[in-house]
Coordinates of C-alpha atoms in Angstrom, one line a residue:
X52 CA 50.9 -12.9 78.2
X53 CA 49.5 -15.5 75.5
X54 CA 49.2 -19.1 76.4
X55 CA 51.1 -18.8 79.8
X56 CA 50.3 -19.9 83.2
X57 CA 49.2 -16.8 84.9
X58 CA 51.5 -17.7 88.2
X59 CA 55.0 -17.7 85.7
X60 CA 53.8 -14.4 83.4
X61 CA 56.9 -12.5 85.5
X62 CA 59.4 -14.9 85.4
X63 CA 58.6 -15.3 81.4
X64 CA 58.8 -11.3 80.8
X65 CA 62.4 -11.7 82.6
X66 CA 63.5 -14.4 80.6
X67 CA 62.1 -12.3 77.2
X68 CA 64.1 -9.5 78.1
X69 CA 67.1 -11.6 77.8
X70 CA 65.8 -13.7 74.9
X71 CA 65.4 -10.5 73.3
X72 CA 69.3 -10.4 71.9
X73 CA 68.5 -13.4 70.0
X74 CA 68.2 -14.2 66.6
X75 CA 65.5 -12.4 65.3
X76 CA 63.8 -12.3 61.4
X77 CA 65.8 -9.2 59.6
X78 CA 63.6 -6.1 58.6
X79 CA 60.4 -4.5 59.4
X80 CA 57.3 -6.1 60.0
X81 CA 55.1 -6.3 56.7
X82 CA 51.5 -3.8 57.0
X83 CA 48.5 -5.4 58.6
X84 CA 45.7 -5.3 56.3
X85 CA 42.9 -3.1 58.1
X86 CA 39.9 -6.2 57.7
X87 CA 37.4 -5.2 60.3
X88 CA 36.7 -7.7 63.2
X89 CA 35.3 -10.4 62.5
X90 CA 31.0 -10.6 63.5
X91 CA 30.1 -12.1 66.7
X92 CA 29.1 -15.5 66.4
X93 CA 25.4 -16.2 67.3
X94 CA 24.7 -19.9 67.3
X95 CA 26.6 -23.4 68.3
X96 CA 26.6 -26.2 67.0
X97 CA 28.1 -30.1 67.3
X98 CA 31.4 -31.4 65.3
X99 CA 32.8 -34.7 65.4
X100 CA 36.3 -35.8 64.4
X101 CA 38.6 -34.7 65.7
X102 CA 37.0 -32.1 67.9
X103 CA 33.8 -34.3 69.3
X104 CA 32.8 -31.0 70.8
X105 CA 30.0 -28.0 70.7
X106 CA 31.8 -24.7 69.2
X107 CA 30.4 -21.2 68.2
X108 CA 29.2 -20.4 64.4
X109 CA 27.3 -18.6 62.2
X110 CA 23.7 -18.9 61.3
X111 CA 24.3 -19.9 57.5
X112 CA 21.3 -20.1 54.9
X113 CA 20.6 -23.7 53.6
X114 CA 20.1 -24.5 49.7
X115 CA 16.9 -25.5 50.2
X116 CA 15.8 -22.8 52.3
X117 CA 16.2 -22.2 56.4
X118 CA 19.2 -21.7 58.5
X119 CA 21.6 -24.0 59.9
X120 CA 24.3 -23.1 62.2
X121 CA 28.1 -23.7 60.8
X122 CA 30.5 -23.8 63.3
X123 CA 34.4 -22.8 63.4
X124 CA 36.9 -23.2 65.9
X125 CA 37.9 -19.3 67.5
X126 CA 41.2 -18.3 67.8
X127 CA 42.3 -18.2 71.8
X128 CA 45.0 -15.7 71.8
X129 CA 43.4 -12.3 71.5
X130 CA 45.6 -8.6 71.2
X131 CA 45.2 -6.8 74.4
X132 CA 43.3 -3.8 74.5
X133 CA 45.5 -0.6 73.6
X134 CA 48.6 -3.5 72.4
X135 CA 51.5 -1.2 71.7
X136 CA 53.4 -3.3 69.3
X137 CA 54.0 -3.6 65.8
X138 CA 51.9 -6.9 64.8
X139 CA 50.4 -9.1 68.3
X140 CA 50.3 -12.2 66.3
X141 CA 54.3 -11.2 64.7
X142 CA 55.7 -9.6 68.0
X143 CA 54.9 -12.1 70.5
X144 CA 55.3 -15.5 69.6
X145 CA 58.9 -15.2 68.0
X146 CA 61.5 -17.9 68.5
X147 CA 63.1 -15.6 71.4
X148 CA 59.9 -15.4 73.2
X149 CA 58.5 -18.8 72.9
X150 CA 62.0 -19.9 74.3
X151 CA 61.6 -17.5 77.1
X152 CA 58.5 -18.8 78.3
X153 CA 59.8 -22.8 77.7
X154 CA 62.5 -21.3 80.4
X155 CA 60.3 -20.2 82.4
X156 CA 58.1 -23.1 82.7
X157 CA 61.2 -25.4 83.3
X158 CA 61.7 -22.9 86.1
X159 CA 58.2 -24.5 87.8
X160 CA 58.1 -28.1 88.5
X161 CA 54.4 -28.8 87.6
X162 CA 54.8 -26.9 84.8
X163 CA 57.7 -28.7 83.2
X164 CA 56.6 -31.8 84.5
X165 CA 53.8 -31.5 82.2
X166 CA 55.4 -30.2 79.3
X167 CA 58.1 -32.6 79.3
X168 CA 55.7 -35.4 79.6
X169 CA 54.4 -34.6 75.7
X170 CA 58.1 -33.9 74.7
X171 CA 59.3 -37.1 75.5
X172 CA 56.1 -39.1 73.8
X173 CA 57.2 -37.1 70.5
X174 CA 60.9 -37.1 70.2
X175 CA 62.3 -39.4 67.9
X176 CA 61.2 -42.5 66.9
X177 CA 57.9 -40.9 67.2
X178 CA 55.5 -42.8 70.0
X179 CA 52.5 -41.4 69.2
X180 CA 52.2 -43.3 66.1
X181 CA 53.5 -46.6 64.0
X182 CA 55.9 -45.3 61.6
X183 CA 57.5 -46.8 58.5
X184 CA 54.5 -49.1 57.5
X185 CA 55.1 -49.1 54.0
X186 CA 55.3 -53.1 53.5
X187 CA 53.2 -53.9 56.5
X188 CA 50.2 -54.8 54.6
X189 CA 52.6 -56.2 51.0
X190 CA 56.3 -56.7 51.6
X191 CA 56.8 -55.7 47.7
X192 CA 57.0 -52.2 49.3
X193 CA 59.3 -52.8 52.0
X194 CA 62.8 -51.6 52.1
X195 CA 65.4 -50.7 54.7
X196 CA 65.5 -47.4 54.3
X197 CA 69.2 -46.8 56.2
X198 CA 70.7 -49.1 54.0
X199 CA 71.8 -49.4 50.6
X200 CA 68.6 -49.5 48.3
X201 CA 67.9 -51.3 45.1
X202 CA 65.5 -48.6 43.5
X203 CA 63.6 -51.3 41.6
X204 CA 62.3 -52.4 45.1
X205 CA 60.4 -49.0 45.7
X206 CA 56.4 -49.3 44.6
X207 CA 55.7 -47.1 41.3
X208 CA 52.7 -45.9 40.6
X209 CA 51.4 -48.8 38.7
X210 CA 51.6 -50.5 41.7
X211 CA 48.4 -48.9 42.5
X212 CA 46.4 -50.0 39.3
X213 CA 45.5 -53.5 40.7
X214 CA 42.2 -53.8 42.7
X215 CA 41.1 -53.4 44.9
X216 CA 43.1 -49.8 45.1
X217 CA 42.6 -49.3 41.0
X218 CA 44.3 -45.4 41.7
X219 CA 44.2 -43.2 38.8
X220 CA 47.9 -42.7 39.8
X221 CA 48.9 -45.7 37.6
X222 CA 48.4 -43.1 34.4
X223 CA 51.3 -42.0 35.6
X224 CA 53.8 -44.5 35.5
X225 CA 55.5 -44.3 32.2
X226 CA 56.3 -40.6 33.1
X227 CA 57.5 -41.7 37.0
X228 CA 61.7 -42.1 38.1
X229 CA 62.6 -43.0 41.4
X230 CA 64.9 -40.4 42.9
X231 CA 67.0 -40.9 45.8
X232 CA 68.3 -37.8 47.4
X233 CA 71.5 -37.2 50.0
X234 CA 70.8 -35.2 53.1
X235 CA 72.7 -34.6 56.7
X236 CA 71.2 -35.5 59.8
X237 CA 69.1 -33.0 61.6
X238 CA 70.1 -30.9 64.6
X239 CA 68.5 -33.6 66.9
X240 CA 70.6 -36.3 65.5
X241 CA 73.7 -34.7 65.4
X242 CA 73.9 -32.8 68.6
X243 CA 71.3 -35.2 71.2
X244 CA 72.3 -38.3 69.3
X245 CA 76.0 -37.8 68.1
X246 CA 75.1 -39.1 64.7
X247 CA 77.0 -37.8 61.3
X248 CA 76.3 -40.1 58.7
X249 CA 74.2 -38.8 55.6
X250 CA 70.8 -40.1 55.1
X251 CA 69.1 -40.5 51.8
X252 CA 65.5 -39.2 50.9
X253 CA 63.3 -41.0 48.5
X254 CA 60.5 -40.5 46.2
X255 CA 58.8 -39.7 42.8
X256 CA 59.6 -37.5 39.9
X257 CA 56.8 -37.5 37.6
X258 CA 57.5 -35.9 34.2
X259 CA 54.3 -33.5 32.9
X260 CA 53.6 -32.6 29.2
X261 CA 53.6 -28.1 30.0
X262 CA 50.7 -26.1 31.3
X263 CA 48.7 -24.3 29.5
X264 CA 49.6 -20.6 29.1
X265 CA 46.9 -19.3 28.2
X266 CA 47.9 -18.1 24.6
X267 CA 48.4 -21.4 22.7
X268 CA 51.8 -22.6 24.1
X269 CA 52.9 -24.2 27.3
X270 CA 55.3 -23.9 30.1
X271 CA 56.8 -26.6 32.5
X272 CA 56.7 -26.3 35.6
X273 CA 57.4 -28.1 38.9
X274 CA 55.2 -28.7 42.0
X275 CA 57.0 -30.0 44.9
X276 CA 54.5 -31.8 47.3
X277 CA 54.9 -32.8 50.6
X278 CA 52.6 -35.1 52.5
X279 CA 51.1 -34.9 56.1
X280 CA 52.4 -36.2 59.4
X281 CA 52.9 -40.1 59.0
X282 CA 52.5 -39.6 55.0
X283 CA 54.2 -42.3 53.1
X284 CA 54.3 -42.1 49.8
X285 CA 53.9 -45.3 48.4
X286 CA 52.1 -46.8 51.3
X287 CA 49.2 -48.8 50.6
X288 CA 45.1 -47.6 51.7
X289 CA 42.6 -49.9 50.9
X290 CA 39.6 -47.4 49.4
X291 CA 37.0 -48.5 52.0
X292 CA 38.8 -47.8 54.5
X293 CA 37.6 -45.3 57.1
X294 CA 39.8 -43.2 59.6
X295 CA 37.5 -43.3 62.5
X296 CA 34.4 -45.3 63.9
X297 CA 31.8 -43.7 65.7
X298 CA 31.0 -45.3 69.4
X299 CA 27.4 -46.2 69.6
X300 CA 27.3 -45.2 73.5
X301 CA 28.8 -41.6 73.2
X302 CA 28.2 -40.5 69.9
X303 CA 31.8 -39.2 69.8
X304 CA 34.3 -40.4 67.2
X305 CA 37.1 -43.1 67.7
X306 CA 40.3 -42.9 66.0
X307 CA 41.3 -46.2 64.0
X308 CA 45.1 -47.0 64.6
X309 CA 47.3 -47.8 61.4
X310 CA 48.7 -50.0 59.8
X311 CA 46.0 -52.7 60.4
X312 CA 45.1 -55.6 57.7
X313 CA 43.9 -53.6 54.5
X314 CA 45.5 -50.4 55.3
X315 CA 49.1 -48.5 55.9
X316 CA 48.3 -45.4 56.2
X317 CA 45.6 -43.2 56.2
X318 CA 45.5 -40.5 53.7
X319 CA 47.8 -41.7 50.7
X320 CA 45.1 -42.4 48.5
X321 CA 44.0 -38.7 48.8
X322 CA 47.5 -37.4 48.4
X323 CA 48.2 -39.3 45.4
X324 CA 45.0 -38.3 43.5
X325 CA 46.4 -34.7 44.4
X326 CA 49.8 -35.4 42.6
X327 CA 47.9 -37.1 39.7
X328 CA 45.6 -33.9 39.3
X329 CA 48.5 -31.6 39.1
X330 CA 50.7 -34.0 36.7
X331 CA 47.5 -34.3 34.4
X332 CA 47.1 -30.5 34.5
X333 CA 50.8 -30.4 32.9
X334 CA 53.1 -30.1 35.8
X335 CA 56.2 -32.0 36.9
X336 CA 55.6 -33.5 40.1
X337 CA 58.2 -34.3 43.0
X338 CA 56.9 -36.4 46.4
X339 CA 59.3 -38.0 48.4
X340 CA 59.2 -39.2 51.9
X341 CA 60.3 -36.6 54.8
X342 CA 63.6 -37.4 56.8
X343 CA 62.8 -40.3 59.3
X344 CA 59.3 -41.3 57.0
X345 CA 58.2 -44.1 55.0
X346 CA 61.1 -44.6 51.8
X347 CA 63.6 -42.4 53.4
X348 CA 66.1 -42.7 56.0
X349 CA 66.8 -41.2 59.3
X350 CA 65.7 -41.2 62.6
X351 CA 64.0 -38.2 63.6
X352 CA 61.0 -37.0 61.7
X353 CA 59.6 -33.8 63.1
X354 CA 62.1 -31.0 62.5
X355 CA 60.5 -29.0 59.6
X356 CA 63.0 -26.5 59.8
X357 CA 65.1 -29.0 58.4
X358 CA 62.6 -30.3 56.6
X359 CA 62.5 -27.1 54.7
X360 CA 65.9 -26.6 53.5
X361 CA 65.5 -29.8 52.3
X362 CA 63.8 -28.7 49.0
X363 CA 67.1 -26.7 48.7
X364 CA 69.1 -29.5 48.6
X365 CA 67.2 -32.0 46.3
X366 CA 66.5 -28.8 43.7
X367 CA 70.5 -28.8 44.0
X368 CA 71.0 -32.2 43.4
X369 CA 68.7 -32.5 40.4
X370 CA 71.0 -30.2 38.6
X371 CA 74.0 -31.1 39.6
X372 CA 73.4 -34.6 40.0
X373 CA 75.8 -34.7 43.6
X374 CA 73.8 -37.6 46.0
X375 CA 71.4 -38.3 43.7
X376 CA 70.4 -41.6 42.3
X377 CA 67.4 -42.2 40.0
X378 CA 66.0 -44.9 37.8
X379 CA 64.7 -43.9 34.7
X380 CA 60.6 -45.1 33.6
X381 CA 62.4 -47.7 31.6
X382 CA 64.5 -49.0 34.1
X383 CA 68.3 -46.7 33.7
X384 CA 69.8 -46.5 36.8
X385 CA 71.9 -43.2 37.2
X386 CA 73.9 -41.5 39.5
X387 CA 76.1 -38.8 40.4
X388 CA 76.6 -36.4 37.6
X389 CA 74.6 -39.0 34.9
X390 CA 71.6 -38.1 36.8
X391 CA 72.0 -34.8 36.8
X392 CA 70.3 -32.5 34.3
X393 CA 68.1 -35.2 33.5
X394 CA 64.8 -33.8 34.6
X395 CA 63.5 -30.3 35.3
X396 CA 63.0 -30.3 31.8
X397 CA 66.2 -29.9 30.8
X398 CA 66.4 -26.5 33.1
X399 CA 68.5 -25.5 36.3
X400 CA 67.2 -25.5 39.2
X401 CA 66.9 -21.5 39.6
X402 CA 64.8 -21.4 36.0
X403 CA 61.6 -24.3 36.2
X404 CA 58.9 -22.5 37.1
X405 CA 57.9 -24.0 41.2
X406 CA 55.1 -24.3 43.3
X407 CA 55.7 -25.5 46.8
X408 CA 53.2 -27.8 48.3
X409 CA 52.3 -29.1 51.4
X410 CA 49.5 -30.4 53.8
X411 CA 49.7 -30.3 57.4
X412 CA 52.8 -31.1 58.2
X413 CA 54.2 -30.6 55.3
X414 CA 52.4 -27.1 55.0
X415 CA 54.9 -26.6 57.6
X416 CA 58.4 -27.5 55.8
X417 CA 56.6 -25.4 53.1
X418 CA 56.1 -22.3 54.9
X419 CA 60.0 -22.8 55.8
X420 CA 61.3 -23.5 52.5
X421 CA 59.0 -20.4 51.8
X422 CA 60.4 -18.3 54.9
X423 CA 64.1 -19.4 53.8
X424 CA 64.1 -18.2 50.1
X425 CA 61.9 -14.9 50.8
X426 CA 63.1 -13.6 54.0
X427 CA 65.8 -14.5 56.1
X428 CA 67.4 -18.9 57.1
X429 CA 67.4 -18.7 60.8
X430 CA 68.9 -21.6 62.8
X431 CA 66.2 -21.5 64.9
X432 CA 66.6 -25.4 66.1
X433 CA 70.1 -24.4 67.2
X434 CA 71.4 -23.5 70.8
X435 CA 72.6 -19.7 69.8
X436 CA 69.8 -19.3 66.3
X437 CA 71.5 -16.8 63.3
X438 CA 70.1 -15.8 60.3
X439 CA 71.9 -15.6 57.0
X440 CA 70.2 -13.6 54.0
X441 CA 67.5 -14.9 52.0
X442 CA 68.4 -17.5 49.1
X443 CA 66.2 -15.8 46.8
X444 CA 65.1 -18.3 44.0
X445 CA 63.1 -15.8 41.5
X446 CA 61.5 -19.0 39.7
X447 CA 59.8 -20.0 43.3
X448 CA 56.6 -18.8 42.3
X449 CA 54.1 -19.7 45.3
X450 CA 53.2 -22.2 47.8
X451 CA 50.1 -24.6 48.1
X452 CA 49.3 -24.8 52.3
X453 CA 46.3 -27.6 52.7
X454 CA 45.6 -27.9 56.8
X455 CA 48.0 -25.2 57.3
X456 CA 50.0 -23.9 60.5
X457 CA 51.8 -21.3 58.8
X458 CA 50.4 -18.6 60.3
X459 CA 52.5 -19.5 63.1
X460 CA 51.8 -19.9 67.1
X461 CA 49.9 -16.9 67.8
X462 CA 46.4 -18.8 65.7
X463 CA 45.9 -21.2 68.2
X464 CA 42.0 -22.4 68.7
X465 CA 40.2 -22.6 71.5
X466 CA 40.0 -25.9 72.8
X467 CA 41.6 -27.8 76.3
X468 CA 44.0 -30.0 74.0
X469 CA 45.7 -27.2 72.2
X470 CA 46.6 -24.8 75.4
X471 CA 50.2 -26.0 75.7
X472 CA 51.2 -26.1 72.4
X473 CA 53.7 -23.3 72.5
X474 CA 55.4 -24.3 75.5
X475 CA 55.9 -27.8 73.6
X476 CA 56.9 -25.5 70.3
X477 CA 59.8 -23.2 72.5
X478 CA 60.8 -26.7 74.6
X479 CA 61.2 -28.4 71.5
X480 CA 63.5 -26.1 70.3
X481 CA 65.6 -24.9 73.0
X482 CA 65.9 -28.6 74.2
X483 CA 66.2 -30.9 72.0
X484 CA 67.0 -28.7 69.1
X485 CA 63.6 -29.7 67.0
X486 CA 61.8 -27.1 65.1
X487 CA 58.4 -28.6 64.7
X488 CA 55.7 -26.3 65.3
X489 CA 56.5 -22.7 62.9
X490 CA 57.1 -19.4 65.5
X491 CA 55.8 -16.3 64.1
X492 CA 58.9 -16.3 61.1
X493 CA 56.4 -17.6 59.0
X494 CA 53.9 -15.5 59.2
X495 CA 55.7 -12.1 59.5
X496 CA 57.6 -13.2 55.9
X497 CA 54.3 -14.0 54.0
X498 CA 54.3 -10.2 52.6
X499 CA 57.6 -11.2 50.2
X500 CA 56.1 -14.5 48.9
X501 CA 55.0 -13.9 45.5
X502 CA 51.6 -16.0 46.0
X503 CA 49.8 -18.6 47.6
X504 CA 46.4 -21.2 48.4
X505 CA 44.9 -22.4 51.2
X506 CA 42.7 -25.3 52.0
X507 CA 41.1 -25.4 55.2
X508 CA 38.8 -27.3 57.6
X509 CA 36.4 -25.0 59.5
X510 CA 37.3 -26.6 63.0
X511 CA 41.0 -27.1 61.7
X512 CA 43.4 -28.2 64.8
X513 CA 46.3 -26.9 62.8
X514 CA 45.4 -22.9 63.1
X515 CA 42.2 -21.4 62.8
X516 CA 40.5 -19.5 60.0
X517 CA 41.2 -16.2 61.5
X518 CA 44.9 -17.2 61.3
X519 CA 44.3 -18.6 57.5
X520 CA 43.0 -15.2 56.9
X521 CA 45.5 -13.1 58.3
X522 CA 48.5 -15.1 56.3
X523 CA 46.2 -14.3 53.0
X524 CA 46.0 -10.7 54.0
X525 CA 49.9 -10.5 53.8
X526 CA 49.8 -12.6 50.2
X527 CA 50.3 -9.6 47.4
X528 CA 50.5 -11.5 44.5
X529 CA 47.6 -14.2 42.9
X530 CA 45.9 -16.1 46.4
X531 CA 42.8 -18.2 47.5
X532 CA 41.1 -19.8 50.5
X533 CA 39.2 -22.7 49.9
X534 CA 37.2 -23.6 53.2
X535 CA 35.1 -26.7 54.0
X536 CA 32.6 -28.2 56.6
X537 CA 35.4 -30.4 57.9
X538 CA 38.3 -31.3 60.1
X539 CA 42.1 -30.7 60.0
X540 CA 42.2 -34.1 58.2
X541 CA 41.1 -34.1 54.9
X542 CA 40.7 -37.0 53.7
X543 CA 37.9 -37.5 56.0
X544 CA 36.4 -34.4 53.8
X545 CA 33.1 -35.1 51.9
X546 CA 34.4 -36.4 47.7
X547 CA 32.8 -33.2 46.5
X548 CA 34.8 -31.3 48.6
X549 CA 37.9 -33.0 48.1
X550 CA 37.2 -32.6 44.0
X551 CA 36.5 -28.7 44.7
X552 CA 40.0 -28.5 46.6
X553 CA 41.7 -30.3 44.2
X554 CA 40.2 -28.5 40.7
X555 CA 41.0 -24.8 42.6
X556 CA 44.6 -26.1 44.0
X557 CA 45.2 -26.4 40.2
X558 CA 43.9 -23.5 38.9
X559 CA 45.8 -21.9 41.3
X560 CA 49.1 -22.7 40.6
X561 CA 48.3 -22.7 37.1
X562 CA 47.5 -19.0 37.8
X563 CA 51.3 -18.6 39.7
X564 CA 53.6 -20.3 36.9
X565 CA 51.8 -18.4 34.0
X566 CA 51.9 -15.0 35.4
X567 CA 48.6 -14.1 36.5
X568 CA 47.4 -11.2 38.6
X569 CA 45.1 -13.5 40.3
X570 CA 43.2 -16.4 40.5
X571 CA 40.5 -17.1 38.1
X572 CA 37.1 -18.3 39.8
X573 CA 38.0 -17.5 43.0
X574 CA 35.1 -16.9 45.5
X575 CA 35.2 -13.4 46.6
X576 CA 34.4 -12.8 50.3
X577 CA 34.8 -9.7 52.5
X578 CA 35.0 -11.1 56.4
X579 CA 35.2 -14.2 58.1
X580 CA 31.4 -14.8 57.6
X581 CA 31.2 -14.4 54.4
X582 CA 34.2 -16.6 53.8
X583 CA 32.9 -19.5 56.1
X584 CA 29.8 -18.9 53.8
X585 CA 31.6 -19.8 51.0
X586 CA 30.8 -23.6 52.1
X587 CA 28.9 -25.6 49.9
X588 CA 25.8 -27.1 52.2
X589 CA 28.2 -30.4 52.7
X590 CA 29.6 -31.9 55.8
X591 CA 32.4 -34.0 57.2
X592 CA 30.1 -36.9 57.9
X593 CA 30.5 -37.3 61.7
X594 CA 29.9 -33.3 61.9
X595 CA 26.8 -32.9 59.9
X596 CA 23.8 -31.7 62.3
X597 CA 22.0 -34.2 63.5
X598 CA 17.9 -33.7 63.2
X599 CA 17.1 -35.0 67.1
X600 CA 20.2 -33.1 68.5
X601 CA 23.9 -35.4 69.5

């Protein structure tokens, strides 16, 4: 049994057989592509952030002549010989049977003495992290998110054109309304916490110009982007800032907490020059804060089930105009049914051409929103979990997954600090009714969504490459990896790589909203070798091999 103590394997096969009756993803599994197994690694070699470990790789050529070995984190959960089920990586890490094995670890007091330790240091408000430091480092940010907000008080992007962060983002102003967006409380809130207000999610809406179709005309279309764990949109990163130190006596890397003088968050710059690079290529672009985050209100932050059906609701609300609030680039405040209609270029909500988006975390709510409108909406976060049918938005025309865990809990990598991550996932949700890590829904879905892109770190925390590749097997329509020498984080990422990411991430969903078969300039690759070969010879600077060893 995957990722299990060995001592509670029986009592978690009892508990499954029960758990079974639960709420489980309508239809048949999608076909496994028949991609042979991947070569046997034959060298190691030393990464830094966040891994500060030695993990297997391939001996790569260099581009100016030798070897040098590139390494990847392996995936830990491995199909048992002779496996009689349908899909290993579908079949046994469902919502039922991660629950199961959560209920059986609570059954074993060092076992949920463990578990429950990293539960509590995560449930709302958040302790392993600041959060809402937008307005640490200038109050001009700063809002009370749970109150009523005056929209003029929220940074735009010409915020950002003064040094010393002089962010291309700025272009965008004149084209930028602030939207404010209505939204229930999460499972969490309402059934741990009792609470029944509505909170309000805020953001972006930047207006594009059409993309280019190819034949002399162009189409608009909408990106909807959500940023990583702790993203804020509008929070301030001074551009020298670095997201680690190395310590001189161990060679290993040193996480820098945030906010400190210079900096809010980490990351923001690099997630703005994203949304800038898709606005310029001709797309509307929405960012706004998740529930519990930066600009928007609530308490807890980490349910991206809820996080998902989110991109329901504001789509909804731009139409309608019900809960929404936006100020206009020249300064209109509207509301209610005055707001509505006023941007997806003039279109409903079921007709703009849309890309989902999302890194890390927010590859997560992604995959949802993904999993919701292709397959089935399972209450998964829920004490009894039902599905309903799928909400089947034909104009949803792919999703954008950087640092991606939608391949779901059976890609987890080998490595002492990611072992119990499922019994967190199925304690999380049976618990405390918080969805945060995706079950296997994702994953077994990814045959109905129409296309997708991936950007991924070698030695990626998040799911490992064989999991990245497994999710593009199931893809059908237009689809691309792009891999780097790097971590799960990356803005730590090399600037060429971050401007390769970037440039395919838009030719990509170019590709999607214009109809194409496939992706143009795509890097072809057979196995995971020759994908991880795809590299440019460019590393993550803490990871790149040292001459005289660590």
């Amino acid at each position: 049994m995957p990722n299990f103590p060995a001592a509670l394997r029986g009592t978690a096969a009892a508990f499954a057989a029960l758990a079974l009756t639960a709420c489980s993803l309508p239809g048949t599994a999608p076909p496994r592509v028949a991609r042979a197994a991947p070569p046997p690694t034959d060298c190691t070699a030393w990464v830094g952030t966040d891994r500060d470990a030695e993990i297997p790789g391939y001996l790569l050529a260099k581009s100016g002549g030798g070897t040098v070995c590139v390494p990847f984190l392996q995936t830990a959960n491995q199909a048992p010989a002779g496996y009689a089920g349908s899909d290993f990586y579908v079949d046994e890490f469902t919502d039922a049977k991660l629950k199961a094995r959560w209920a059986a670890c609570k059954a074993d007091a060092a076992c949920f003495k463990r578990i429950d330790a990293q539960m509590q240091r995560w449930l709302p408000p958040n302790k392993e992290r600041a959060t809402r430091s937008t307005g640490v480092v200038d109050p001009s940010g700063k809002i009370d998110p749970d109150g009523l907000v005056d929209l003029k008080q929220i940074r735009r992007p010409a915020f950002f054109a003064k040094a010393p962060y002089n962010e291309a983002i700025a272009q965008a102003d004149a084209r930028t309304s602030i939207v404010e967006f209505t939204a229930p409380r999460d499972a969490f809130e309402r059934i741990d916490l009792n609470m029944r207000d509505l909170i309000k999610l805020r953001g972006w809406y930047i207006e594009g110009a059409g993309v280019d179709d190819g034949k002399g005309g162009k189409v608009r279309a909408l990106v909807l982007f959500a940023p990583g764990g702790g993203g804020q949109l509008t929070a301030i990163q001074h551009p020298d800032e670095k997201s680690y130190r190395i310590d001189a006596a161990t060679g290993k890397t040193v996480g820098i907490r945030f906010p400190n003088a210079t900096t809010e968050t980490m990351g923001q710059r690099w997630y703005r020059e994203n949304l800038q690079a898709l606005n310029q290529a001709g797309f509307d672009v929405l960012a706004y804060d998740r529930r519990g985050e930066g600009l928007s209100g609530g308490f807890s932050d980490t349910n991206t089930l809820e996080q998902g059906e989110d991109v329901f609701r504001v789509l909804e609300q731009l139409e309608s105009g019900n809960g929404l609030r936006l100020l206009t680039p020249t300064g209109q405040l509207l509301e209610g049914p005055a707001a509505g209609g006023r941007l997806l270029a003039g279109m409903k909500a079921n007709q703009i051409p849309i890309v989902l988006g999302g890194y890390s975390r927010g590859s997560m709510s992604t995959a949802w929103a993904m999993t919701k409108n292709f397959s089935a909406s399972c209450s998964y976060d829920m004490p009894t979990a039902t599905c309903t049918p799928a909400k089947g938005l034909k104009n949803i025309k792919g999703a954008i997954l950087l640092s991606s865990f939608a391949s779901g809990a059976g890609y987890i990598g080998v490595s002492p600090d990611l072992g119990d991550r499922n019994l967190f996932l199925g304690g999380m949700a049976a618990d405390h009714h918080i969805v945060f890590y995706p079950n296997s829904a994702t994953l077994a879905g990814m045959d109905k969504w129409p296309a997708a892109f991936f950007g991924k770190g070698l030695w990626d925390r998040a799911e490992t490459v064989e999991g990245t590749i497994a999710a593009y097997d199931r893809i059908r329509g237009p689809k691309e990896i792009v891999v780097a020498r790097g971590p799960h984080s990356i803005e730590t990422w090399p600037e060429p790589d971050l401007r390769h990411l970037r440039e395919r991430m838009v030719v990509f969903a170019r590709a999607a909203v214009t109809g194409a078969d496939s992706v143009p300039g795509a890097k072809p690759w057979a196995d995971l070798k020759q994908l991880i070969a795809t590299t440019p010879d460019s590393w993550e600077p803490s990871s790149a091999p040292r001459p005289t060893g660590r």
